[in-house]
PDB file of C-alpha atoms in Angstrom:
ATOM      1  CA  GLY A 598     -12.694   7.882  11.145  1.00  0.00           C
ATOM      2  CA  ASN A 599      -9.556   5.801  10.913  1.00  0.00           C
ATOM      3  CA  SER A 600      -6.120   7.355  10.779  1.00  0.00           C
ATOM      4  CA  VAL A 601      -2.477   6.323  11.103  1.00  0.00           C
ATOM      5  CA  THR A 602       0.385   8.538  12.236  1.00  0.00           C
ATOM      6  CA  GLN A 603       3.953   7.469  11.568  1.00  0.00           C
ATOM      7  CA  MET A 604       7.252   8.791  12.722  1.00  0.00           C
ATOM      8  CA  GLU A 605       8.526  11.320  10.236  1.00  0.00           C
ATOM      9  CA  GLY A 606      11.527  10.419   8.179  1.00  0.00           C
ATOM     10  CA  PRO A 607      13.904  10.100   6.703  1.00  0.00           C
ATOM     11  CA  VAL A 608      15.712   7.837   9.127  1.00  0.00           C
ATOM     12  CA  THR A 609      19.399   7.151   8.522  1.00  0.00           C
ATOM     13  CA  LEU A 610      21.228   4.439  10.460  1.00  0.00           C
ATOM     14  CA  SER A 611      24.494   2.595  10.325  1.00  0.00           C
ATOM     15  CA  GLU A 612      24.529  -1.125   9.673  1.00  0.00           C
ATOM     16  CA  GLU A 613      23.791  -3.224  12.786  1.00  0.00           C
ATOM     17  CA  ALA A 614      22.074  -0.321  14.553  1.00  0.00           C
ATOM     18  CA  PHE A 615      18.769  -0.755  16.377  1.00  0.00           C
ATOM     19  CA  LEU A 616      15.689   0.452  14.523  1.00  0.00           C
ATOM     20  CA  THR A 617      12.412   1.803  15.848  1.00  0.00           C
ATOM     21  CA  ILE A 618       9.753   3.367  13.645  1.00  0.00           C
ATOM     22  CA  ASN A 619       6.829   4.669  15.649  1.00  0.00           C
ATOM     23  CA  CYS A 620       3.243   4.191  14.559  1.00  0.00           C
ATOM     24  CA  THR A 621       0.082   5.219  16.388  1.00  0.00           C
ATOM     25  CA  TYR A 622      -3.467   4.912  15.207  1.00  0.00           C
ATOM     26  CA  THR A 623      -7.025   6.064  15.685  1.00  0.00           C
ATOM     27  CA  ALA A 624      -9.781   3.657  14.756  1.00  0.00           C
ATOM     28  CA  THR A 625     -13.400   2.808  15.323  1.00  0.00           C
ATOM     29  CA  GLY A 626     -13.828  -0.794  16.340  1.00  0.00           C
ATOM     30  CA  TYR A 627     -10.998  -3.291  16.617  1.00  0.00           C
ATOM     31  CA  PRO A 628      -8.518  -2.864  13.789  1.00  0.00           C
ATOM     32  CA  SER A 629      -6.022  -5.226  12.283  1.00  0.00           C
ATOM     33  CA  LEU A 630      -2.597  -3.610  12.028  1.00  0.00           C
ATOM     34  CA  PHE A 631       0.040  -3.990   9.329  1.00  0.00           C
ATOM     35  CA  TRP A 632       3.502  -2.968   8.306  1.00  0.00           C
ATOM     36  CA  TYR A 633       4.217  -2.844   4.580  1.00  0.00           C
ATOM     37  CA  VAL A 634       7.640  -2.305   3.022  1.00  0.00           C
ATOM     38  CA  GLN A 635       8.400  -0.704  -0.340  1.00  0.00           C
ATOM     39  CA  TYR A 636      11.861  -1.319  -1.774  1.00  0.00           C
ATOM     40  CA  PRO A 637      13.170   1.213  -4.322  1.00  0.00           C
ATOM     41  CA  GLY A 638      11.169   1.171  -7.551  1.00  0.00           C
ATOM     42  CA  GLU A 639       8.846  -1.610  -6.414  1.00  0.00           C
ATOM     43  CA  GLY A 640       5.331  -2.062  -5.119  1.00  0.00           C
ATOM     44  CA  LEU A 641       4.411  -2.720  -1.498  1.00  0.00           C
ATOM     45  CA  GLN A 642       4.981  -6.006   0.255  1.00  0.00           C
ATOM     46  CA  LEU A 643       3.350  -7.088   3.477  1.00  0.00           C
ATOM     47  CA  LEU A 644       6.066  -7.253   6.136  1.00  0.00           C
ATOM     48  CA  LEU A 645       4.061  -8.304   9.177  1.00  0.00           C
ATOM     49  CA  LYS A 646       0.658  -8.004  10.764  1.00  0.00           C
ATOM     50  CA  ALA A 647      -1.261  -8.379  14.024  1.00  0.00           C
ATOM     51  CA  THR A 648      -4.979  -8.876  14.281  1.00  0.00           C
ATOM     52  CA  LYS A 649      -5.710  -8.431  17.982  1.00  0.00           C
ATOM     53  CA  ALA A 650      -4.368  -6.721  21.075  1.00  0.00           C
ATOM     54  CA  ASP A 651      -1.029  -7.988  22.443  1.00  0.00           C
ATOM     55  CA  ASP A 652      -0.323  -9.974  19.279  1.00  0.00           C
ATOM     56  CA  LYS A 653       3.236  -9.687  18.009  1.00  0.00           C
ATOM     57  CA  GLY A 654       3.869  -9.770  14.281  1.00  0.00           C
ATOM     58  CA  SER A 655       7.348 -10.747  13.127  1.00  0.00           C
ATOM     59  CA  ASN A 656       9.179 -11.346   9.876  1.00  0.00           C
ATOM     60  CA  LYS A 657      12.765 -11.033   8.601  1.00  0.00           C
ATOM     61  CA  GLY A 658      13.964  -9.925  12.032  1.00  0.00           C
ATOM     62  CA  PHE A 659      11.358  -7.156  12.287  1.00  0.00           C
ATOM     63  CA  GLU A 660       8.795  -7.155  15.100  1.00  0.00           C
ATOM     64  CA  ALA A 661       5.788  -5.077  16.085  1.00  0.00           C
ATOM     65  CA  THR A 662       3.414  -5.542  19.021  1.00  0.00           C
ATOM     66  CA  TYR A 663      -0.233  -4.492  18.925  1.00  0.00           C
ATOM     67  CA  ARG A 664      -0.641  -2.219  21.966  1.00  0.00           C
ATOM     68  CA  LYS A 665      -4.282  -1.355  22.474  1.00  0.00           C
ATOM     69  CA  GLU A 666      -3.667   0.710  25.610  1.00  0.00           C
ATOM     70  CA  THR A 667      -1.341   3.075  23.774  1.00  0.00           C
ATOM     71  CA  THR A 668      -2.937   2.572  20.318  1.00  0.00           C
ATOM     72  CA  SER A 669       0.502   1.847  18.904  1.00  0.00           C
ATOM     73  CA  PHE A 670       2.220  -0.637  16.599  1.00  0.00           C
ATOM     74  CA  HIS A 671       5.886   0.366  16.592  1.00  0.00           C
ATOM     75  CA  LEU A 672       8.222  -1.433  14.209  1.00  0.00           C
ATOM     76  CA  GLU A 673      11.568  -2.658  15.615  1.00  0.00           C
ATOM     77  CA  LYS A 674      14.621  -4.524  14.435  1.00  0.00           C
ATOM     78  CA  GLY A 675      17.634  -5.283  16.544  1.00  0.00           C
ATOM     79  CA  SER A 676      20.288  -5.041  13.843  1.00  0.00           C
ATOM     80  CA  VAL A 677      19.529  -3.429  10.498  1.00  0.00           C
ATOM     81  CA  GLN A 678      21.250  -4.254   7.235  1.00  0.00           C
ATOM     82  CA  VAL A 679      21.891  -2.207   4.117  1.00  0.00           C
ATOM     83  CA  SER A 680      19.272  -4.327   2.361  1.00  0.00           C
ATOM     84  CA  ASP A 681      16.623  -3.034   4.791  1.00  0.00           C
ATOM     85  CA  SER A 682      16.780   0.393   3.146  1.00  0.00           C
ATOM     86  CA  ALA A 683      13.222   1.040   1.985  1.00  0.00           C
ATOM     87  CA  VAL A 684      10.054   2.955   2.789  1.00  0.00           C
ATOM     88  CA  TYR A 685       7.981   1.473   5.591  1.00  0.00           C
ATOM     89  CA  PHE A 686       4.215   1.994   5.835  1.00  0.00           C
ATOM     90  CA  CYS A 687       2.057   1.377   8.857  1.00  0.00           C
ATOM     91  CA  ALA A 688      -1.571   0.588   8.059  1.00  0.00           C
ATOM     92  CA  LEU A 689      -4.809  -0.446   9.711  1.00  0.00           C
ATOM     93  CA  GLU A 690      -8.120  -1.867   8.701  1.00  0.00           C
ATOM     94  CA  THR A 691     -11.356  -2.337  10.584  1.00  0.00           C
ATOM     95  CA  SER A 692     -14.077  -4.722   9.505  1.00  0.00           C
ATOM     96  CA  GLY A 693     -15.836  -3.463   6.410  1.00  0.00           C
ATOM     97  CA  SER A 694     -13.445  -0.571   5.833  1.00  0.00           C
ATOM     98  CA  ARG A 695     -10.528  -0.064   3.507  1.00  0.00           C
ATOM     99  CA  LEU A 696      -6.854  -0.084   4.402  1.00  0.00           C
ATOM    100  CA  THR A 697      -5.707   3.228   5.855  1.00  0.00           C
ATOM    101  CA  PHE A 698      -1.998   3.931   5.418  1.00  0.00           C
ATOM    102  CA  GLY A 699       0.385   6.203   7.221  1.00  0.00           C
ATOM    103  CA  GLU A 700       2.580   8.601   5.286  1.00  0.00           C
ATOM    104  CA  GLY A 701       5.509   6.222   5.148  1.00  0.00           C
ATOM    105  CA  THR A 702       8.984   6.446   6.686  1.00  0.00           C
ATOM    106  CA  GLN A 703      12.081   6.356   4.502  1.00  0.00           C
ATOM    107  CA  LEU A 704      14.871   4.266   6.043  1.00  0.00           C
ATOM    108  CA  THR A 705      18.432   4.415   4.748  1.00  0.00           C
ATOM    109  CA  VAL A 706      21.044   2.065   6.184  1.00  0.00           C
ATOM    110  CA  ASN A 707      24.666   2.915   5.500  1.00  0.00           C
ATOM    111  CA  PRO A 708      27.463   0.310   5.526  1.00  0.00           C
TER     112      PRO A 708
ATOM    113  CA  SER B1010      -0.021 -19.255  -6.940  1.00  0.00           C
ATOM    114  CA  GLN B1011      -1.477 -15.822  -7.456  1.00  0.00           C
ATOM    115  CA  THR B1012       0.364 -13.061  -9.279  1.00  0.00           C
ATOM    116  CA  ILE B1013      -0.496  -9.501 -10.159  1.00  0.00           C
ATOM    117  CA  HIS B1014       0.793  -7.614 -13.191  1.00  0.00           C
ATOM    118  CA  GLN B1015       0.823  -3.956 -14.024  1.00  0.00           C
ATOM    119  CA  TRP B1016       1.879  -2.179 -17.169  1.00  0.00           C
ATOM    120  CA  PRO B1017       3.494  -0.148 -18.293  1.00  0.00           C
ATOM    121  CA  ALA B1018       6.184   0.082 -15.622  1.00  0.00           C
ATOM    122  CA  THR B1019       6.949   3.697 -16.462  1.00  0.00           C
ATOM    123  CA  LEU B1020       5.135   6.284 -18.532  1.00  0.00           C
ATOM    124  CA  VAL B1021       5.796   9.885 -19.498  1.00  0.00           C
ATOM    125  CA  GLN B1022       2.806  11.742 -20.891  1.00  0.00           C
ATOM    126  CA  PRO B1023       2.091  15.369 -21.834  1.00  0.00           C
ATOM    127  CA  VAL B1024      -0.569  17.384 -20.041  1.00  0.00           C
ATOM    128  CA  GLY B1025      -3.958  16.906 -21.673  1.00  0.00           C
ATOM    129  CA  SER B1026      -3.194  13.482 -23.120  1.00  0.00           C
ATOM    130  CA  PRO B1027      -5.252  10.363 -22.296  1.00  0.00           C
ATOM    131  CA  LEU B1028      -4.161   7.624 -19.927  1.00  0.00           C
ATOM    132  CA  SER B1029      -4.746   3.905 -19.657  1.00  0.00           C
ATOM    133  CA  LEU B1030      -3.035   1.764 -17.020  1.00  0.00           C
ATOM    134  CA  GLU B1031      -3.776  -1.919 -16.824  1.00  0.00           C
ATOM    135  CA  CYS B1032      -3.708  -4.388 -13.968  1.00  0.00           C
ATOM    136  CA  THR B1033      -4.354  -8.115 -14.205  1.00  0.00           C
ATOM    137  CA  VAL B1034      -4.432 -10.813 -11.574  1.00  0.00           C
ATOM    138  CA  GLU B1035      -3.729 -14.498 -12.156  1.00  0.00           C
ATOM    139  CA  GLY B1036      -4.501 -17.531 -10.066  1.00  0.00           C
ATOM    140  CA  THR B1037      -7.660 -16.368  -8.328  1.00  0.00           C
ATOM    141  CA  SER B1038     -11.300 -15.702  -9.145  1.00  0.00           C
ATOM    142  CA  ASN B1039     -13.501 -12.739  -8.297  1.00  0.00           C
ATOM    143  CA  PRO B1040     -10.827 -10.817  -6.426  1.00  0.00           C
ATOM    144  CA  ASN B1041     -11.406  -7.456  -4.821  1.00  0.00           C
ATOM    145  CA  LEU B1042      -9.279  -4.977  -6.783  1.00  0.00           C
ATOM    146  CA  TYR B1043      -7.850  -1.603  -5.778  1.00  0.00           C
ATOM    147  CA  TRP B1044      -6.074   1.351  -7.380  1.00  0.00           C
ATOM    148  CA  TYR B1045      -3.831   3.513  -5.169  1.00  0.00           C
ATOM    149  CA  ARG B1046      -1.731   6.551  -5.973  1.00  0.00           C
ATOM    150  CA  GLN B1047       1.447   7.491  -4.192  1.00  0.00           C
ATOM    151  CA  ALA B1048       2.500  11.070  -4.838  1.00  0.00           C
ATOM    152  CA  ALA B1049       6.136  12.022  -4.339  1.00  0.00           C
ATOM    153  CA  GLY B1050       7.057  11.961  -0.660  1.00  0.00           C
ATOM    154  CA  ARG B1051       3.551  11.070   0.445  1.00  0.00           C
ATOM    155  CA  GLY B1052       1.583   8.056   1.554  1.00  0.00           C
ATOM    156  CA  LEU B1053      -0.885   5.969  -0.377  1.00  0.00           C
ATOM    157  CA  GLN B1054      -4.238   7.301  -1.420  1.00  0.00           C
ATOM    158  CA  LEU B1055      -6.993   4.861  -2.370  1.00  0.00           C
ATOM    159  CA  LEU B1056      -8.525   5.937  -5.684  1.00  0.00           C
ATOM    160  CA  PHE B1057     -10.917   3.147  -6.670  1.00  0.00           C
ATOM    161  CA  TYR B1058     -11.937  -0.317  -5.610  1.00  0.00           C
ATOM    162  CA  SER B1059     -14.020  -3.026  -7.214  1.00  0.00           C
ATOM    163  CA  VAL B1060     -15.754  -6.062  -5.763  1.00  0.00           C
ATOM    164  CA  GLY B1061     -16.837  -7.488  -9.129  1.00  0.00           C
ATOM    165  CA  ILE B1062     -17.106  -6.998 -12.875  1.00  0.00           C
ATOM    166  CA  GLY B1063     -18.524  -3.583 -13.686  1.00  0.00           C
ATOM    167  CA  GLN B1064     -18.671  -2.585 -10.011  1.00  0.00           C
ATOM    168  CA  ILE B1065     -16.491   0.425  -9.275  1.00  0.00           C
ATOM    169  CA  SER B1066     -16.402   2.593  -6.167  1.00  0.00           C
ATOM    170  CA  SER B1067     -14.585   5.907  -6.195  1.00  0.00           C
ATOM    171  CA  GLU B1068     -12.914   7.173  -3.052  1.00  0.00           C
ATOM    172  CA  VAL B1069     -11.704  10.535  -4.293  1.00  0.00           C
ATOM    173  CA  PRO B1070     -13.322  12.812  -6.891  1.00  0.00           C
ATOM    174  CA  GLN B1071     -10.900  13.646  -9.688  1.00  0.00           C
ATOM    175  CA  ASN B1072     -10.364  13.392 -13.415  1.00  0.00           C
ATOM    176  CA  LEU B1073      -9.489   9.699 -13.247  1.00  0.00           C
ATOM    177  CA  SER B1074     -11.845   6.779 -13.830  1.00  0.00           C
ATOM    178  CA  ALA B1075     -11.635   3.020 -13.448  1.00  0.00           C
ATOM    179  CA  SER B1076     -13.226   0.090 -15.193  1.00  0.00           C
ATOM    180  CA  ARG B1077     -13.340  -3.655 -14.696  1.00  0.00           C
ATOM    181  CA  PRO B1078     -14.258  -5.240 -18.017  1.00  0.00           C
ATOM    182  CA  GLN B1079     -13.225  -8.742 -16.937  1.00  0.00           C
ATOM    183  CA  ASP B1080     -13.050 -10.551 -13.616  1.00  0.00           C
ATOM    184  CA  ARG B1081      -9.296 -10.195 -13.230  1.00  0.00           C
ATOM    185  CA  GLN B1082      -8.672  -6.995 -15.148  1.00  0.00           C
ATOM    186  CA  PHE B1083      -8.742  -3.506 -13.665  1.00  0.00           C
ATOM    187  CA  ILE B1084      -8.057  -0.420 -15.775  1.00  0.00           C
ATOM    188  CA  LEU B1085      -7.304   3.133 -14.660  1.00  0.00           C
ATOM    189  CA  SER B1086      -8.023   5.846 -17.225  1.00  0.00           C
ATOM    190  CA  SER B1087      -8.095   9.546 -17.819  1.00  0.00           C
ATOM    191  CA  LYS B1088      -9.325  11.563 -20.796  1.00  0.00           C
ATOM    192  CA  LYS B1089      -7.004  14.492 -20.088  1.00  0.00           C
ATOM    193  CA  LEU B1090      -4.045  14.240 -17.745  1.00  0.00           C
ATOM    194  CA  LEU B1091      -3.114  17.021 -15.324  1.00  0.00           C
ATOM    195  CA  LEU B1092       0.329  17.761 -13.902  1.00  0.00           C
ATOM    196  CA  SER B1093      -1.007  16.722 -10.494  1.00  0.00           C
ATOM    197  CA  ASP B1094      -1.701  13.218 -11.825  1.00  0.00           C
ATOM    198  CA  SER B1095       2.013  12.435 -11.675  1.00  0.00           C
ATOM    199  CA  GLY B1096       2.826   9.720  -9.187  1.00  0.00           C
ATOM    200  CA  PHE B1097       3.294   6.033  -8.581  1.00  0.00           C
ATOM    201  CA  TYR B1098       0.143   4.009  -9.260  1.00  0.00           C
ATOM    202  CA  LEU B1099      -0.309   0.742  -7.473  1.00  0.00           C
ATOM    203  CA  CYS B1100      -2.858  -1.958  -8.120  1.00  0.00           C
ATOM    204  CA  ALA B1101      -3.732  -4.394  -5.353  1.00  0.00           C
ATOM    205  CA  TRP B1102      -5.991  -7.380  -4.842  1.00  0.00           C
ATOM    206  CA  ARG B1103      -7.324  -9.573  -2.122  1.00  0.00           C
ATOM    207  CA  VAL B1104      -9.717 -12.489  -1.833  1.00  0.00           C
ATOM    208  CA  SER B1105     -12.564 -10.601  -0.193  1.00  0.00           C
ATOM    209  CA  PRO B1106     -13.219  -7.569   2.035  1.00  0.00           C
ATOM    210  CA  ASN B1107     -13.069  -9.891   5.026  1.00  0.00           C
ATOM    211  CA  THR B1108      -9.551 -11.128   4.360  1.00  0.00           C
ATOM    212  CA  ASP B1109      -6.995  -8.826   5.829  1.00  0.00           C
ATOM    213  CA  THR B1110      -4.065  -9.103   3.438  1.00  0.00           C
ATOM    214  CA  GLN B1111      -3.822  -7.056   0.254  1.00  0.00           C
ATOM    215  CA  TYR B1112      -1.230  -7.984  -2.351  1.00  0.00           C
ATOM    216  CA  PHE B1113       0.284  -5.221  -4.414  1.00  0.00           C
ATOM    217  CA  GLY B1114       1.518  -5.087  -7.968  1.00  0.00           C
ATOM    218  CA  PRO B1115       4.899  -3.656  -8.995  1.00  0.00           C
ATOM    219  CA  GLY B1116       3.427  -0.242  -9.793  1.00  0.00           C
ATOM    220  CA  THR B1117       3.490   2.216 -12.685  1.00  0.00           C
ATOM    221  CA  ARG B1118       5.534   5.409 -12.463  1.00  0.00           C
ATOM    222  CA  LEU B1119       3.619   8.151 -14.284  1.00  0.00           C
ATOM    223  CA  THR B1120       5.208  11.508 -15.067  1.00  0.00           C
ATOM    224  CA  VAL B1121       3.026  14.192 -16.610  1.00  0.00           C
ATOM    225  CA  LEU B1122       4.971  17.023 -18.251  1.00  0.00           C
TER     226      LEU B1122
END
C-alpha cells in the first residue's frame, strides 16, 4: 500500500534560517506528490506539487523535487519567515487511490 | 470561483450526545467530497468520501456516518459521541478522482467532554 514518512517535529528555526523537511514515500505505481500547509486554526492549503519524476514544485519560496531514485520529496526554503510557522504535510496519490498524508511536521520560526 | 464552507467552526459536546457537521461547496457541480479527521498531534485520517448524491464510501469503521443529501452538501453525523471523537474535522472537494488537487475547508474543532 501507499505510505508517507515525514521528518518528526517540532522544528524550531530562527528567521532567515534554511529549512528542510524530509519526506519519503512508498507507493504502488507512479504517484503524484504534494506538500500541504496548515496555518494555526485553519484548514489545509496546497503549497506545491509534482506529478512526475524530476519535477520541481515551487511556491512562496518553497521548493521540493520529486526524486524517484530515493523515493523522496523533501521540502526546502532558503530563508524562512515568522509567517511560515505552520504544520506541513507531505502527501501522495496514485491513480484511482485516495490522498495519503504523512503525520505532519510542526514548524515554528522565531524572530 | 469555487469555495467550501464548514460549520460550525468550533463545537463542544458531551459524551453520548449526537453530532452533525455540515460542509457545502459553491461554484462547482458533482464534486468528489471527503471528510478527514485530524486528532491532536497526528496526521489526517480519511473517514468518508462521496462521488455523488447518496454515494458514500467509508474508509474506517467507527461510530460516525456521512450523508450527501444534495450535490454540494456533505454531512458528518454521530448518534452518540465518544471521547475519542475529539479532533479537527476537515471537509475537502475536488473535481473528480482523476484531478490531483483537493481543496480543503476551514475545519471544525470538535471537543467531546
